[in-house]
C-alpha positions as CSV (number, residue, x, y, z in Angstrom):
1,M,11.4,-46.4,28.4
2,R,9.5,-43.8,30.0
3,R,7.9,-40.5,28.4
4,R,8.0,-37.3,29.8
5,A,6.0,-34.3,28.2
6,F,6.8,-30.8,29.2
7,H,4.8,-27.9,28.4
8,A,7.3,-25.5,26.3
9,G,6.4,-22.4,28.6
10,A,7.5,-24.4,31.6
11,R,10.8,-25.4,30.4
12,R,12.8,-24.1,33.5
13,F,10.6,-25.5,35.9
14,A,10.9,-28.8,34.1
15,V,14.7,-28.9,34.0
16,Q,14.7,-28.1,37.8
17,C,12.3,-30.5,39.0
18,A,12.4,-33.6,36.4
19,R,15.3,-35.5,35.9
20,V,15.7,-36.7,32.3
21,R,17.4,-40.1,32.1
22,D,19.2,-41.7,29.2
23,G,16.5,-43.7,27.2
24,D,13.7,-41.2,28.2
25,T,11.7,-39.8,25.3
26,V,11.2,-36.0,25.7
27,S,8.0,-34.5,24.1
28,I,7.9,-30.5,24.0
29,I,4.3,-29.5,23.6
30,P,3.8,-25.8,21.9
31,A,1.9,-23.4,24.0
32,I,-1.7,-22.7,23.2
33,A,-2.5,-20.0,25.4
34,G,-0.3,-17.0,26.0
35,G,0.0,-13.0,26.2
36,A,-2.2,-10.8,28.1
37,A,-4.7,-8.0,27.2
38,T,-3.2,-4.8,27.2
39,E,-6.5,-2.4,27.6
40,A,-9.9,-2.0,26.4
41,G,-10.0,-2.6,22.6
42,A,-9.8,0.4,20.4
43,G,-13.1,-0.6,18.5
44,A,-15.7,-1.8,21.0
45,A,-17.3,-0.4,24.1
46,A,-15.7,-1.4,27.3
47,G,-18.4,-2.9,28.9
48,A,-19.5,-6.4,27.9
49,G,-23.1,-5.4,28.4
50,A,-23.0,-2.8,25.5
51,L,-21.7,-5.5,23.0
52,P,-23.7,-7.4,20.4
53,T,-24.5,-10.8,20.9
54,L,-23.6,-13.7,18.8
55,S,-26.0,-16.2,16.9
56,N,-25.6,-19.8,17.0
57,E,-24.6,-19.4,13.2
58,E,-21.9,-16.9,14.2
59,I,-20.7,-18.9,17.1
60,A,-20.1,-21.9,14.5
61,R,-18.3,-19.8,12.2
62,Y,-16.1,-18.2,14.6
63,S,-15.4,-21.4,16.7
64,R,-11.6,-21.3,16.3
65,H,-11.8,-17.7,17.8
66,L,-14.0,-18.7,20.6
67,I,-11.6,-21.1,22.0
68,M,-8.7,-18.9,22.3
69,P,-8.8,-17.2,25.7
70,E,-7.2,-14.2,23.9
71,V,-10.2,-13.8,22.0
72,G,-13.2,-15.8,23.7
73,V,-16.9,-14.8,23.4
74,E,-16.2,-11.3,24.7
75,G,-13.5,-10.6,22.0
76,Q,-15.5,-12.0,19.2
77,R,-18.5,-9.4,20.3
78,R,-16.0,-6.7,20.4
79,L,-15.1,-7.4,16.7
80,K,-18.6,-7.5,15.9
81,A,-18.9,-4.1,17.5
82,A,-16.3,-2.6,15.6
83,R,-16.2,-0.5,12.7
84,V,-12.9,-0.4,10.4
85,L,-12.5,2.0,7.6
86,M,-10.1,0.6,4.7
87,I,-8.8,3.4,2.5
88,G,-8.3,1.4,-0.7
89,T,-9.3,-2.1,-2.1
90,G,-6.0,-2.7,-4.1
91,G,-2.9,-4.8,-3.2
92,L,-3.1,-4.2,0.4
93,G,-6.7,-3.4,0.8
94,A,-7.7,-6.9,-0.9
95,P,-6.1,-9.4,1.7
96,T,-6.9,-6.8,4.7
97,G,-10.5,-6.6,3.8
98,M,-11.0,-10.2,3.4
99,Y,-9.3,-11.3,6.6
100,L,-11.1,-8.6,8.7
101,A,-14.6,-9.8,7.1
102,A,-13.6,-13.4,7.6
103,A,-12.5,-12.5,11.4
104,G,-16.0,-11.2,11.8
105,V,-15.4,-7.3,12.0
106,G,-19.0,-6.0,12.1
107,T,-18.8,-3.1,9.8
108,L,-16.2,-2.5,7.2
109,G,-16.0,0.8,5.4
110,I,-14.1,0.8,2.0
111,V,-13.1,3.9,0.1
112,D,-12.1,3.6,-3.5
113,F,-12.9,5.2,-7.0
114,D,-10.9,3.0,-9.4
115,V,-11.8,0.3,-12.0
116,V,-10.5,-3.2,-11.9
117,D,-7.8,-3.7,-14.5
118,A,-6.2,-6.9,-15.6
119,S,-3.0,-5.8,-14.3
120,N,-4.5,-5.8,-11.0
121,L,-5.3,-9.4,-10.8
122,Q,-1.6,-10.5,-10.1
123,R,-1.9,-9.3,-6.5
124,Q,-5.4,-7.8,-5.8
125,I,-7.1,-10.8,-4.7
126,V,-10.5,-9.5,-3.8
127,H,-10.9,-9.2,-7.5
128,G,-11.3,-11.8,-10.2
129,T,-11.2,-12.0,-14.0
130,K,-15.0,-11.5,-14.1
131,D,-14.5,-8.0,-12.6
132,V,-12.3,-6.4,-15.1
133,G,-14.0,-3.2,-15.9
134,R,-16.2,-3.2,-12.8
135,P,-15.8,-0.6,-10.0
136,K,-13.4,-1.8,-7.5
137,I,-15.9,-1.0,-4.8
138,E,-18.4,-3.2,-6.3
139,S,-16.3,-6.2,-6.9
140,A,-14.8,-6.0,-3.3
141,R,-18.2,-5.6,-1.8
142,D,-19.4,-8.7,-3.6
143,R,-16.5,-10.7,-2.4
144,L,-16.4,-9.7,1.1
145,N,-20.2,-10.2,1.4
146,D,-19.7,-13.7,0.1
147,I,-16.8,-14.4,2.6
148,N,-18.9,-13.2,5.4
149,P,-22.7,-12.2,5.0
150,H,-22.6,-11.1,8.9
151,V,-20.5,-8.2,8.1
152,K,-22.1,-4.8,7.1
153,I,-20.1,-3.3,4.2
154,E,-20.3,0.5,3.8
155,A,-19.0,1.4,0.4
156,Y,-17.9,4.8,-0.4
157,E,-17.1,5.1,-4.2
158,T,-15.0,8.4,-4.2
159,R,-11.8,9.6,-3.7
160,L,-10.6,10.6,-0.2
161,T,-10.0,14.3,-0.2
162,S,-9.3,17.0,2.3
163,E,-13.0,18.0,2.0
164,N,-14.5,14.6,3.0
165,A,-11.7,12.7,5.2
166,L,-12.7,14.2,8.8
167,E,-16.4,13.4,8.2
168,L,-15.8,9.7,7.2
169,F,-13.3,8.9,9.8
170,R,-15.3,10.2,12.6
171,E,-17.7,7.4,11.9
172,Y,-15.2,4.7,12.6
173,D,-12.9,3.4,15.4
174,M,-9.7,2.9,13.2
175,V,-8.5,3.4,9.6
176,V,-6.4,0.9,7.8
177,D,-4.2,2.9,5.1
178,G,-4.1,0.9,1.7
179,T,-3.2,3.8,-0.3
180,D,-0.3,3.9,-3.0
181,N,0.7,7.6,-3.2
182,F,2.1,10.3,-0.6
183,P,-0.4,12.7,-0.7
184,T,-2.8,10.2,0.3
185,R,-0.6,8.9,3.0
186,Y,-0.1,12.3,4.6
187,L,-3.9,13.0,4.4
188,V,-4.9,9.7,6.1
189,N,-2.1,10.6,8.9
190,D,-3.3,14.1,9.6
191,A,-6.9,13.3,9.4
192,C,-6.5,10.1,11.9
193,V,-4.4,12.5,14.2
194,L,-7.0,15.3,14.3
195,T,-9.9,12.8,14.8
196,G,-8.0,10.7,17.2
197,K,-8.0,7.5,15.4
198,P,-5.5,4.6,15.2
199,N,-3.8,4.4,11.6
200,V,-2.9,1.0,10.6
201,Y,-0.3,1.7,8.0
202,G,1.3,-0.6,5.2
203,S,3.2,0.1,2.1
204,I,5.0,-2.1,-0.8
205,F,7.5,-1.7,-3.4
206,R,9.0,-4.4,-5.6
207,F,10.2,-7.0,-2.8
208,E,9.9,-4.6,0.3
209,G,7.0,-3.8,2.7
210,Q,6.6,-1.8,5.7
211,A,3.8,-2.0,8.4
212,S,3.3,0.1,11.7
213,V,0.4,1.4,13.7
214,F,0.5,5.3,13.9
215,W,-1.7,6.4,17.0
216,A,-0.8,9.9,18.1
217,R,-2.4,9.3,21.5
218,R,-0.2,6.7,22.3
219,G,2.8,7.4,20.1
220,A,4.4,8.4,16.9
221,C,2.5,9.4,13.7
222,Y,3.5,9.0,10.1
223,R,4.9,12.4,10.1
224,C,7.1,11.8,13.2
225,L,8.8,8.9,10.7
226,Y,8.6,11.1,7.7
227,P,8.4,14.6,8.3
228,E,8.6,15.7,4.7
229,P,7.4,13.8,1.5
230,P,10.3,12.8,-1.0
231,P,10.8,15.1,-4.1
232,P,8.2,14.4,-7.0
233,G,9.4,11.4,-9.1
234,L,12.1,10.0,-6.5
235,V,10.0,7.0,-5.6
236,P,8.6,5.1,-8.4
237,S,5.2,3.8,-8.1
238,C,4.1,0.2,-8.3
239,A,3.4,0.8,-11.8
240,E,6.7,1.9,-12.7
241,G,8.9,-0.3,-10.5
242,G,6.4,-3.3,-10.1
243,V,5.7,-5.5,-7.0
244,L,6.0,-8.9,-6.3
245,G,2.6,-10.2,-6.2
246,V,2.6,-11.9,-2.7
247,L,4.0,-9.2,-1.0
248,P,0.8,-7.2,-0.5
249,G,-0.6,-10.3,0.9
250,I,1.9,-10.5,3.5
251,I,1.6,-6.7,4.5
252,G,-2.0,-6.9,4.2
253,A,-2.2,-9.9,6.2
254,I,0.0,-8.0,9.0
255,Q,-2.5,-4.9,8.8
256,A,-5.5,-7.2,9.5
257,N,-3.7,-8.8,12.2
258,E,-2.8,-5.2,13.8
259,A,-6.3,-4.1,13.4
260,I,-7.8,-7.3,15.1
261,K,-5.3,-6.7,17.8
262,L,-6.5,-3.2,18.5
263,V,-10.1,-4.1,18.5
264,L,-9.5,-6.7,21.1
265,G,-7.0,-4.6,23.2
266,G,-4.4,-7.5,23.5
267,G,-1.1,-8.3,22.2
268,E,1.8,-6.0,21.3
269,P,0.4,-3.7,18.6
270,L,3.1,-2.2,16.2
271,I,2.6,1.3,18.0
272,N,6.0,3.0,18.0
273,R,7.4,0.2,15.9
274,L,8.0,0.1,12.3
275,L,8.3,-3.6,10.6
276,L,10.4,-3.9,7.6
277,F,10.3,-6.8,5.3
278,D,12.0,-8.1,2.4
279,A,10.4,-10.9,0.5
280,W,13.6,-11.5,-1.6
281,K,15.8,-12.4,1.2
282,L,12.9,-13.6,3.6
283,R,14.1,-11.2,6.2
284,F,12.1,-9.0,8.8
285,R,13.4,-6.2,10.7
286,E,12.1,-3.8,13.4
287,L,12.9,-0.3,14.0
288,K,11.8,1.6,17.2
289,L,9.8,5.0,16.6
290,R,9.7,7.9,18.9
291,K,7.2,10.5,19.0
292,D,8.6,13.8,17.8
293,P,7.6,16.8,20.1
294,G,8.1,19.1,17.2
295,C,5.9,17.3,14.7
296,P,3.7,19.6,13.0
297,V,0.7,17.8,13.3
298,C,1.0,15.6,16.8
299,G,3.6,17.4,18.6
300,E,3.7,19.7,21.6
301,N,2.7,22.8,19.6
302,P,1.1,21.5,16.4
303,T,0.8,24.0,13.4
304,V,-1.2,21.7,11.4
305,K,-4.7,22.0,12.9
306,G,-6.8,21.1,9.6
307,L,-6.5,19.4,6.5
308,I,-4.6,21.1,3.8
309,D,-3.8,20.7,0.2
310,Y,-1.7,17.5,0.0
311,E,-0.9,17.7,-3.7
312,E,0.7,20.9,-3.3
313,F,2.5,19.9,0.1
314,C,3.8,16.8,-1.9
315,G,5.1,18.9,-4.7
316,L,2.6,17.6,-7.4
317,R,0.1,19.3,-9.8
318,P,-3.4,18.3,-10.4
319,P,-3.7,15.9,-13.5
320,A,-4.6,18.8,-16.0
321,E,-1.4,20.7,-14.9
322,T,1.2,17.9,-15.0
323,T,3.2,19.5,-17.7
324,T,6.6,20.2,-16.2
325,V,8.1,23.3,-16.8
326,T,12.1,23.3,-16.9
327,G,14.3,26.4,-16.6
328,G,11.2,28.7,-17.2
329,E,10.5,26.8,-20.3
330,Q,7.2,24.8,-20.6
331,M,8.0,21.1,-21.7
332,E,6.5,20.3,-25.1
333,E,4.3,17.2,-25.2
334,I,3.0,15.1,-27.9
335,S,-0.1,12.8,-28.0
336,A,0.4,9.2,-29.6
337,T,-1.8,9.9,-32.3
338,E,0.1,12.9,-33.3
339,L,3.5,10.9,-33.2
340,K,2.1,8.4,-35.5
341,E,0.7,11.0,-38.0
342,R,4.2,12.6,-38.0
343,L,6.1,9.4,-38.5
344,D,3.8,8.4,-41.3
345,R,4.3,11.7,-42.8
346,G,8.1,10.9,-42.9
347,D,9.5,13.7,-40.1
348,D,12.6,13.1,-39.0
349,L,12.3,11.9,-35.5
350,Q,14.3,9.9,-33.1
351,I,12.4,8.0,-30.2
352,I,14.1,7.4,-27.2
353,D,12.8,4.7,-24.7
354,V,13.9,5.5,-21.1
355,R,12.4,2.3,-19.4
356,E,14.2,-0.7,-18.3
357,P,15.4,-3.5,-20.5
358,N,13.0,-5.9,-18.9
359,E,10.0,-3.4,-19.8
360,Y,11.4,-2.8,-23.5
361,E,11.3,-6.7,-23.7
362,V,7.5,-6.8,-22.9
363,A,6.6,-4.0,-25.2
364,R,8.1,-1.4,-27.6
365,I,7.3,1.2,-30.0
366,P,9.0,0.2,-33.4
367,G,12.2,1.9,-34.1
368,A,12.5,3.2,-30.6
369,A,16.1,3.1,-29.0
370,L,16.5,1.9,-25.2
371,I,18.3,4.3,-23.0
372,P,17.2,3.5,-19.3
373,L,16.5,7.0,-17.3
374,A,19.2,6.1,-14.9
375,Q,22.0,6.1,-18.0
376,V,20.4,8.9,-19.8
377,T,23.0,11.6,-19.2
378,Q,25.9,9.1,-19.3
379,R,24.9,8.2,-22.9
380,V,23.7,11.7,-24.2
381,G,26.2,11.2,-26.7
382,E,24.0,8.6,-28.5
383,I,21.2,11.1,-29.1
384,D,21.6,13.4,-32.0
385,E,21.0,17.0,-30.9
386,G,20.3,17.9,-34.8
387,R,17.1,15.7,-34.8
388,E,13.8,16.2,-32.9
389,T,13.6,13.6,-30.0
390,V,10.7,12.2,-28.6
391,V,11.1,10.6,-25.3
392,H,9.0,8.0,-23.9
393,C,8.3,5.7,-21.1
394,K,5.3,3.7,-19.7
395,G,3.2,6.6,-18.8
396,G,5.0,10.0,-19.2
397,V,6.5,10.5,-15.7
398,R,10.0,9.2,-16.2
399,S,10.2,10.6,-19.8
400,A,9.5,13.9,-18.2
401,R,12.3,13.5,-15.5
402,A,14.8,12.3,-18.3
403,I,14.0,15.4,-20.2
404,E,14.7,17.4,-17.3
405,A,18.0,15.6,-16.7
406,L,19.2,16.1,-20.2
407,K,18.3,19.5,-20.4
408,G,20.1,20.0,-17.0
409,S,23.1,18.3,-18.5
410,G,23.4,20.9,-21.3
411,F,21.5,19.1,-24.0
412,K,20.6,21.6,-26.9
413,G,18.4,19.5,-29.1
414,K,14.7,19.7,-29.4
415,L,13.1,17.2,-26.8
416,V,9.4,16.3,-26.6
417,N,7.6,14.1,-24.1
418,L,5.2,11.3,-25.3
419,K,2.2,11.9,-23.3
420,G,0.8,8.6,-21.8
421,G,3.8,6.8,-23.0
422,I,3.9,3.4,-24.5
423,T,0.3,3.1,-22.7
424,A,-1.1,5.8,-24.9
425,W,0.5,4.0,-28.0
426,S,-1.2,0.8,-27.3
427,N,-4.4,2.4,-26.4
428,D,-4.8,5.1,-29.1
429,V,-2.5,3.7,-32.2
430,D,-1.6,-0.1,-32.0
431,P,-3.6,-2.2,-29.9
432,S,-1.3,-5.1,-30.5
433,I,1.4,-3.5,-28.4
434,P,1.0,-5.3,-24.8
435,K,-0.1,-3.4,-22.1
436,Y,1.5,-4.2,-18.7
């Protein structure tokens, strides 16, 4: 019996030039090399002479890169010369930062102002149990330095704003967007367009993720895809809707992959392409994007020539002014401690919980009746208009929307929003109530 080995990339040639007879064993050997560099990398200087050299220790560390023709010594030197800014060290920023550090990106800037919470650990793998209570920026810096001490970490423990974004972005070759709110996404996009930087985008919710590369010099920007933000409260946050723990790892790894390709100047980046991923069904889809000539920031006649107030643009108010106004009347709120005092006094109050049944199963305020937000107007008959009603959710956002919906449907009773929701009740009244 004869053996014939064919390179997978030469299948047509093999079929034409080699006769396979009965009894032969055919081995298909997968291709090792493939693809071609598209242009000079986004990060490093084009000339090899301007690139930093690799030490013997770095050569050993990056050996699996160096033996790949698409990376090689010059590509690794490009990675070492690159400066990548990551916005956020949470669900997306955690895996992205870890893989970029491991890959040898020379300088990683990280922007975050949050503190590690126990609820982060289900998906934000750059942080550990020992880091709970620490600033995320410190936890991430320690972990990334441990992964690769050759990488320089530039940490910015601050909120990204219209006042500091342009100055920050100018110092880096590209920006990786790991944010979880619309005002910051539009801010990142506009700052990238104005500074000419690629925006490596990712977003996650429940089981679904998106990834793309928005680079106005070569294609569409985020505003070309989403010209206007959704109405406030229409899209729940991960804290409200949840997220599968592995999903940010998948999307974050894709973001890291795109950033590396941009630095190397090879492969096919996700420019003018939106990748959609459904983890529950394990399906990938891809949409083609097109630059919008009328885009207000990257179009032919842009009207946005500086950074704006993105909270206002997205229809949001600063935290100190979040009390909703409905029909010209200010929404009444009550704190968790005030509610407890009134209940202890025996005041006639009914408490309506507008969270989902699975959340109600995790934690509940004693005596609260469950009517999920999506059902609240259909089940309005279950709410006694003659009694004062305190409405609550996890943090106060969905309950405010429920009150607006009830008033809009003609409900005449007194409605009060529990400020901070069941989280505030757990923090300020009953610590035995689990926080999630």
